[in-house]
Short mmCIF file of C-alpha atoms in Angstrom, two decimals:
data_model
loop_
_atom_site.label_atom_id
_atom_site.label_comp_id
_atom_site.label_asym_id
_atom_site.label_seq_id
_atom_site.Cartn_x
_atom_site.Cartn_y
_atom_site.Cartn_z
CA MET A 1 -40.08 30.52 0.59
CA LYS A 2 -37.49 33.32 0.52
CA CYS A 3 -33.84 32.37 1.67
CA LYS A 4 -32.06 34.91 3.87
CA PRO A 5 -29.12 36.50 2.13
CA TYR A 6 -26.42 34.99 4.33
CA ILE A 7 -27.92 31.46 3.73
CA LEU A 8 -27.95 32.01 -0.11
CA ALA A 9 -24.32 33.03 0.10
CA LEU A 10 -23.35 30.05 2.06
CA MET A 11 -25.23 27.83 -0.36
CA LEU A 12 -23.57 29.46 -3.51
CA ALA A 13 -20.20 29.09 -1.73
CA SER A 14 -20.61 25.42 -1.10
CA ALA A 15 -21.53 24.86 -4.69
CA ALA A 16 -18.49 26.75 -5.91
CA THR A 17 -16.23 24.41 -3.71
CA ALA A 18 -17.99 21.30 -4.83
CA ILE A 19 -17.35 22.38 -8.49
CA ALA A 20 -13.64 23.32 -7.88
CA ASN A 21 -12.99 20.07 -6.02
CA SER A 22 -14.41 17.95 -8.89
CA ASN A 23 -11.38 18.97 -11.05
CA VAL A 24 -9.16 16.42 -8.99
CA GLN A 25 -10.27 12.92 -8.70
CA TRP A 26 -8.05 10.82 -6.44
CA LEU A 27 -7.76 7.14 -7.36
CA ASN A 28 -6.05 6.30 -4.25
CA PRO A 29 -5.64 8.82 -1.52
CA ASP A 30 -4.54 6.27 0.79
CA TYR A 31 -1.51 3.98 -0.04
CA ASP A 32 -0.73 0.78 1.87
CA PHE A 33 2.89 -0.31 1.71
CA GLY A 34 1.96 -3.48 3.45
CA ALA A 35 4.93 -5.19 5.17
CA ILE A 36 8.33 -4.04 4.13
CA ALA A 37 11.70 -5.20 5.28
CA GLU A 38 14.02 -2.60 6.63
CA ALA A 39 16.83 -4.41 5.10
CA ASP A 40 15.54 -3.72 1.62
CA GLY A 41 16.01 -0.02 2.03
CA VAL A 42 13.71 2.77 0.73
CA ALA A 43 10.22 1.50 -0.40
CA SER A 44 8.25 3.51 -3.01
CA GLY A 45 4.52 3.71 -3.71
CA GLN A 46 2.19 5.73 -5.89
CA LEU A 47 -0.66 8.10 -5.26
CA ARG A 48 -2.64 8.60 -8.47
CA PHE A 49 -5.30 11.21 -9.58
CA VAL A 50 -7.27 12.37 -12.68
CA ASN A 51 -7.60 16.06 -13.79
CA SER A 52 -11.46 15.64 -14.45
CA GLY A 53 -11.76 19.29 -15.16
CA ASP A 54 -11.66 21.45 -18.31
CA LYS A 55 -8.32 23.09 -17.85
CA PRO A 56 -4.72 22.19 -16.99
CA PHE A 57 -3.22 22.72 -13.56
CA SER A 58 0.21 21.87 -11.92
CA ILE A 59 1.35 20.66 -8.44
CA ILE A 60 3.31 23.31 -6.67
CA SER A 61 4.72 21.34 -3.86
CA VAL A 62 4.14 18.33 -1.67
CA HIS A 63 4.76 18.28 2.09
CA THR A 64 5.20 15.12 4.27
CA SER A 65 4.68 14.79 8.08
CA CYS A 66 8.20 13.18 8.59
CA GLY A 67 11.77 13.34 7.13
CA CYS A 68 11.55 9.80 6.60
CA THR A 69 9.02 10.38 3.74
CA THR A 70 9.68 12.19 0.36
CA ALA A 71 7.61 12.45 -2.73
CA ASN A 72 8.39 13.08 -6.47
CA ILE A 73 5.79 15.10 -8.39
CA PRO A 74 5.02 15.58 -12.00
CA ARG A 75 6.77 18.73 -13.45
CA ASP A 76 4.51 19.13 -16.44
CA PRO A 77 0.80 20.53 -16.07
CA ILE A 78 -1.72 17.95 -15.71
CA LEU A 79 -4.06 18.23 -18.78
CA PRO A 80 -7.71 17.72 -18.64
CA GLY A 81 -8.45 13.95 -18.64
CA ASP A 82 -4.87 13.04 -17.85
CA THR A 83 -3.89 10.70 -14.92
CA ALA A 84 -0.79 11.81 -13.00
CA VAL A 85 1.37 10.07 -10.23
CA ILE A 86 2.89 11.16 -7.18
CA THR A 87 5.67 8.78 -6.13
CA VAL A 88 6.11 8.50 -2.34
CA ASN A 89 9.23 7.15 -0.90
CA TYR A 90 9.43 5.87 2.62
CA ASP A 91 12.70 5.17 4.43
CA PRO A 92 12.38 2.37 6.97
CA THR A 93 15.91 2.69 8.54
CA GLY A 94 15.76 2.33 12.23
CA ARG A 95 11.91 2.37 12.21
CA PRO A 96 10.55 -1.04 13.02
CA GLY A 97 6.88 -1.44 13.50
CA LYS A 98 3.66 0.17 12.27
CA PHE A 99 3.82 3.63 10.54
CA GLU A 100 1.53 6.21 9.24
CA LYS A 101 2.43 9.48 7.43
CA LYS A 102 0.41 12.37 5.90
CA VAL A 103 1.28 13.77 2.51
CA THR A 104 -0.19 17.24 1.70
CA VAL A 105 -0.45 18.22 -1.95
CA ASN A 106 -0.58 22.04 -2.97
CA PHE A 107 -2.14 22.79 -6.58
CA SER A 108 -1.33 25.82 -8.70
CA ASP A 109 -4.92 26.57 -9.65
CA GLU A 110 -6.76 28.75 -6.92
CA ALA A 111 -10.19 27.22 -8.26
CA LEU A 112 -9.00 23.93 -6.93
CA SER A 113 -9.01 23.00 -3.32
CA PRO A 114 -5.90 24.71 -2.18
CA ARG A 115 -4.43 21.30 -0.77
CA ALA A 116 -5.23 17.71 -0.56
CA SER A 117 -4.39 15.61 2.49
CA LEU A 118 -3.44 12.06 1.71
CA ARG A 119 -2.04 8.96 3.67
CA ILE A 120 0.53 6.30 3.51
CA HIS A 121 0.88 3.40 6.02
CA GLY A 122 2.40 0.03 6.61
CA VAL A 123 4.76 -2.09 8.66
CA VAL A 124 8.45 -2.23 8.83
CA ILE A 125 10.04 -5.64 9.61
CA GLY A 126 13.19 -4.46 11.52
CA THR A 127 16.71 -5.86 11.00
CA PRO A 128 18.29 -7.72 14.01
CA LYS A 129 20.63 -4.82 14.63
CA THR A 130 17.78 -2.25 14.73
CA LEU A 131 15.69 -4.50 17.02
CA GLN A 132 18.67 -4.95 19.27
CA SER A 133 19.03 -1.27 19.67
CA ARG A 134 15.25 -0.43 20.06
CA TYR A 135 14.12 -3.51 21.90
CA PRO A 136 17.16 -4.87 23.61
CA VAL A 137 15.26 -7.46 25.88
CA ASP A 138 15.09 -10.88 23.84
CA ALA A 139 12.02 -12.66 24.83
CA GLY A 140 11.84 -15.29 22.15
CA ILE A 141 9.35 -14.37 19.51
CA MET A 142 8.74 -11.07 21.19
CA ARG A 143 11.14 -8.22 22.03
CA LEU A 144 10.80 -5.60 24.84
CA HIS A 145 12.20 -2.14 25.23
CA SER A 146 13.22 -2.91 29.02
CA SER A 147 12.76 -5.56 31.59
CA VAL A 148 13.13 -3.06 34.47
CA ILE A 149 10.41 -0.41 35.28
CA PRO A 150 11.67 2.24 37.64
CA PHE A 151 8.52 4.22 38.77
CA GLY A 152 10.69 6.64 40.97
CA ASP A 153 8.81 8.32 43.93
CA VAL A 154 5.12 7.45 44.21
CA ARG A 155 2.95 9.36 46.84
CA ARG A 156 0.99 7.29 49.07
CA ASN A 157 -2.41 8.55 48.07
CA THR A 158 -1.77 8.79 44.27
CA ALA A 159 -0.60 6.61 41.38
CA LYS A 160 2.26 6.76 38.91
CA SER A 161 2.31 5.07 35.39
CA ASP A 162 4.94 3.77 33.19
CA PHE A 163 4.86 1.55 30.22
CA VAL A 164 6.37 -1.55 28.54
CA GLU A 165 6.74 -1.65 24.85
CA ILE A 166 6.52 -5.12 23.25
CA TYR A 167 7.48 -5.98 19.51
CA ASN A 168 6.28 -8.98 17.80
CA ALA A 169 9.54 -10.52 16.17
CA SER A 170 7.61 -13.51 14.72
CA THR A 171 5.65 -14.01 11.60
CA ASP A 172 2.35 -14.86 13.46
CA THR A 173 0.03 -12.79 15.45
CA ILE A 174 0.62 -12.96 19.27
CA SER A 175 -1.54 -12.08 22.19
CA PRO A 176 0.47 -11.21 25.13
CA ILE A 177 -0.66 -12.87 28.46
CA TRP A 178 0.28 -11.09 31.71
CA SER A 179 0.73 -12.90 35.01
CA ASN A 180 1.65 -12.58 38.61
CA ILE A 181 0.74 -9.06 38.76
CA PRO A 182 1.21 -7.56 42.19
CA PRO A 183 -1.80 -6.11 43.94
CA PHE A 184 -0.50 -2.48 43.63
CA ILE A 185 0.31 -2.86 39.90
CA SER A 186 -2.48 -2.73 37.08
CA VAL A 187 -1.80 -3.35 33.39
CA ALA A 188 -3.83 -2.00 30.52
CA PRO A 189 -4.68 -3.68 28.36
CA LEU A 190 -4.25 -7.10 29.95
CA VAL A 191 -4.47 -8.77 26.53
CA ASN A 192 -3.85 -7.44 23.22
CA VAL A 193 -3.31 -8.68 19.59
CA ILE A 194 0.07 -7.76 18.00
CA PRO A 195 0.37 -8.58 14.27
CA PRO A 196 3.86 -9.59 12.88
CA GLY A 197 6.45 -6.79 12.83
CA GLN A 198 4.17 -4.51 14.99
CA GLN A 199 4.40 -3.30 18.58
CA ALA A 200 2.15 -2.60 21.29
CA VAL A 201 2.48 -0.29 24.30
CA TYR A 202 1.17 -1.43 27.74
CA ASN A 203 0.41 1.04 30.46
CA LEU A 204 1.53 -0.14 33.94
CA MET A 205 0.03 1.81 36.86
CA PHE A 206 1.60 1.82 40.37
CA SER A 207 -0.80 2.71 43.04
CA GLY A 208 0.72 4.00 46.22
CA SER A 209 -2.33 3.31 48.44
CA ARG A 210 -2.23 -0.41 47.52
CA SER A 211 1.53 -0.84 48.36
CA PRO A 212 2.18 -3.00 51.44
CA LEU A 213 5.29 -0.81 52.36
CA TYR A 214 6.68 2.68 52.46
CA GLY A 215 10.14 3.35 50.99
CA LEU A 216 11.64 1.14 48.36
CA VAL A 217 9.24 -1.55 47.08
CA THR A 218 10.45 -4.05 44.55
CA ASP A 219 8.41 -6.77 42.79
CA SER A 220 7.97 -8.43 39.45
CA LEU A 221 5.43 -9.71 36.93
CA PHE A 222 5.56 -11.78 33.89
CA VAL A 223 4.35 -11.62 30.31
CA ALA A 224 4.21 -14.32 27.65
CA PRO A 225 3.42 -13.97 23.88
CA ASP A 226 0.76 -16.70 24.30
CA GLN A 227 -0.07 -19.74 26.29
CA SER A 228 2.62 -22.08 24.51
CA HIS A 229 5.61 -19.92 25.28
CA ASP A 230 7.39 -19.30 28.45
CA PRO A 231 7.03 -16.03 30.15
CA VAL A 232 9.63 -13.35 30.70
CA LYS A 233 10.09 -11.49 33.93
CA ILE A 234 9.64 -7.68 34.25
CA ASP A 235 11.05 -6.20 37.48
CA ILE A 236 9.29 -3.15 38.87
CA MET A 237 10.45 -0.85 41.77
CA GLY A 238 9.25 2.37 43.23
CA VAL A 239 9.71 4.44 46.37
CA VAL A 240 6.47 5.04 48.15
CA VAL A 241 6.38 8.30 50.04
CA GLU A 242 4.05 10.02 52.21
CA ASP A 243 2.20 13.08 50.86
CA PHE A 244 2.36 16.09 53.01
CA SER A 245 1.22 18.63 50.47
CA ASN A 246 -2.14 19.32 52.25
CA LEU A 247 -0.91 20.10 55.65
CA THR A 248 -1.77 23.40 56.94
CA PRO A 249 0.82 25.62 58.62
CA GLN A 250 -0.47 24.72 62.03
CA GLN A 251 -0.25 21.02 61.25
CA ARG A 252 3.31 21.47 60.13
CA ALA A 253 4.16 23.49 63.52
CA ASP A 254 2.54 20.62 65.51
CA ALA A 255 4.08 17.87 63.48
CA PRO A 256 6.72 15.40 64.86
CA VAL A 257 10.35 15.99 64.55
CA ILE A 258 12.65 13.09 64.07
CA ALA A 259 16.24 12.80 65.45
CA VAL A 260 18.58 9.83 65.42
CA SER A 261 21.47 9.28 67.98
CA ASP A 262 23.94 8.17 65.50
CA SER A 263 24.13 8.96 61.81
CA ARG A 264 26.86 6.29 61.42
CA LEU A 265 26.73 2.84 63.15
CA ASP A 266 30.33 1.32 63.31
CA PHE A 267 30.64 -2.43 63.71
CA GLY A 268 34.42 -2.06 63.61
CA SER A 269 36.52 -5.22 62.44
CA PHE A 270 35.14 -8.64 62.58
CA SER A 271 35.95 -12.09 61.39
CA PRO A 272 33.85 -13.46 58.46
CA ASP A 273 33.04 -16.45 60.50
CA SER A 274 31.93 -14.42 63.59
CA PRO A 275 28.30 -14.97 64.87
CA VAL A 276 25.60 -12.41 64.57
CA ILE A 277 26.74 -8.96 65.79
CA THR A 278 24.35 -6.52 66.98
CA ARG A 279 24.64 -2.71 67.42
CA GLN A 280 21.87 -0.30 68.57
CA PHE A 281 20.74 3.35 67.98
CA SER A 282 17.82 5.43 69.11
CA ILE A 283 15.14 7.47 67.21
CA SER A 284 13.77 10.49 69.23
CA ASN A 285 10.74 12.62 68.67
CA ASN A 286 11.47 16.33 69.39
CA GLY A 287 8.09 17.64 68.05
CA LYS A 288 4.65 17.73 69.24
CA ASN A 289 2.64 14.95 67.68
CA PRO A 290 3.37 11.35 67.84
CA LEU A 291 6.09 10.11 65.53
CA ILE A 292 4.97 7.24 63.33
CA LEU A 293 7.81 4.95 62.03
CA ARG A 294 6.27 3.78 58.69
CA ARG A 295 9.22 1.66 57.94
CA VAL A 296 12.76 0.95 59.12
CA TYR A 297 14.85 -1.30 56.88
CA ALA A 298 18.47 -2.15 55.63
CA SER A 299 19.61 -2.16 52.11
CA ASP A 300 21.85 -5.25 52.64
CA PRO A 301 20.16 -8.69 53.03
CA ALA A 302 23.21 -9.56 55.62
CA VAL A 303 21.70 -6.86 57.86
CA ASP A 304 18.49 -7.32 59.95
CA VAL A 305 16.68 -4.31 61.52
CA LYS A 306 14.21 -4.48 64.48
CA VAL A 307 12.39 -1.48 66.28
CA ASP A 308 10.84 -1.78 69.78
CA LYS A 309 7.95 0.54 68.75
CA SER A 310 6.35 2.07 65.79
CA SER A 311 4.90 5.17 67.48
CA VAL A 312 7.02 7.59 69.62
CA LYS A 313 5.52 10.22 71.70
CA LYS A 314 6.78 13.59 72.20
CA GLY A 315 10.00 13.69 74.12
CA LYS A 316 10.34 9.91 73.91
CA HIS A 317 12.49 7.59 71.73
CA ALA A 318 12.60 4.29 70.08
CA VAL A 319 15.48 1.62 70.24
CA VAL A 320 16.55 0.21 66.83
CA SER A 321 18.61 -3.05 67.00
CA VAL A 322 20.93 -3.76 63.89
CA SER A 323 22.11 -7.27 63.57
CA LEU A 324 24.89 -8.19 61.15
CA ARG A 325 25.54 -11.85 59.75
CA PRO A 326 29.25 -11.47 58.73
CA ASP A 327 29.12 -14.70 56.58
CA ALA A 328 26.24 -13.24 54.54
CA LEU A 329 28.06 -10.17 53.28
CA ALA A 330 28.34 -10.41 49.42
CA ASP A 331 31.96 -8.88 49.38
CA GLY A 332 32.92 -9.20 53.06
CA ILE A 333 32.77 -5.43 53.64
CA LEU A 334 29.82 -3.91 55.42
CA ASN A 335 28.55 -0.55 54.01
CA CYS A 336 24.88 -0.52 54.35
CA ARG A 337 22.28 2.10 54.44
CA ILE A 338 19.53 1.73 56.97
CA HIS A 339 16.36 3.80 55.92
CA ILE A 340 13.94 5.30 58.31
CA ILE A 341 10.63 6.31 56.75
CA SER A 342 8.33 8.43 59.24
CA ASN A 343 5.58 10.99 59.15
CA ASP A 344 8.03 13.88 59.89
CA PRO A 345 6.98 16.20 56.93
CA GLU A 346 10.47 17.91 56.96
CA GLN A 347 12.48 14.63 57.08
CA SER A 348 10.33 11.88 56.00
CA SER A 349 13.15 9.74 54.95
CA ILE A 350 16.67 9.60 56.59
CA VAL A 351 19.50 7.26 56.47
CA VAL A 352 21.96 5.85 59.04
CA ARG A 353 24.89 4.20 57.60
CA ALA A 354 26.19 0.95 59.00
CA VAL A 355 29.97 0.16 58.20
CA GLY A 356 32.43 -2.32 59.20
CA ILE A 357 35.46 -4.36 57.65
CA PRO A 358 36.78 -7.91 58.15
CA ASP A 359 39.99 -8.62 60.17
CA ASP A 360 41.89 -9.56 57.27
CA PHE A 361 41.02 -6.61 55.07
#
């Protein structure tokens, strides 16, 4: 059977490459540092190879994938049959957890493979100072990068993700257990194995469609290193907003238009021992389609808000009653935001301020 010319050329090229590569025999192209202590400083390892060819060659240069990794190469030519060593140094300062770096070696002999790609890896046991800086939340045998996850704005028909990074500060493997997860939050993976000195990243997804409320939504969930340790609380917050991106020009023209009778509700001066004080303002619809009040709420627990209707027809208005309990004010002064979330695409979120001061201020 006759080979086509290009197939024959391909076979010869492959054979030549195989012969050239056989001149370098790597004894350990992968070096495992194991667990190293950050406090011990720079750690060194060796990548060894043999010149299995019939002529000497040299190493021109070595490149690493990170400035934390350096390499010392032999300066003299490597003779046939000789074993050579590349010493690789890894600086663990400020780098707790698992690491993996690439080391690329360039040779002088063009007959050799132009470069070899090697790997070093290991785990850094961080110092207390480094762990405090990178994982400031102390949760017993594990540490977290944060205990508050702010998702920002989350559109009602979409989802938004953030993450929690957990570091295992113990000498044993841990399997974090998540609990009390709100229905609009998902965690992946729910359970993961984290060896000593290593970290894992958990993805948290906030689903706007599953949220019970529009506007600011706050809740919490818990994570424990295992069943024998107490869990730590992680607070989550997001602002659920309506998505108007798919509205047509005609739908925008026919949309409701919100207006409020007062942008500032003044409770005047009051005694800290006063009974409940109530003020009112109105929300009007100056547009064409019904105005849907998704949520009306106050930022201060001393203030209660009630609306007499949730849907306002064209040309009509709703009455908002705002009640103040002076004895419940944290610092005695009233400076509260009343948030109004509606289906007005131009002003889906507006604020009315409620203010007042105690008599003896």
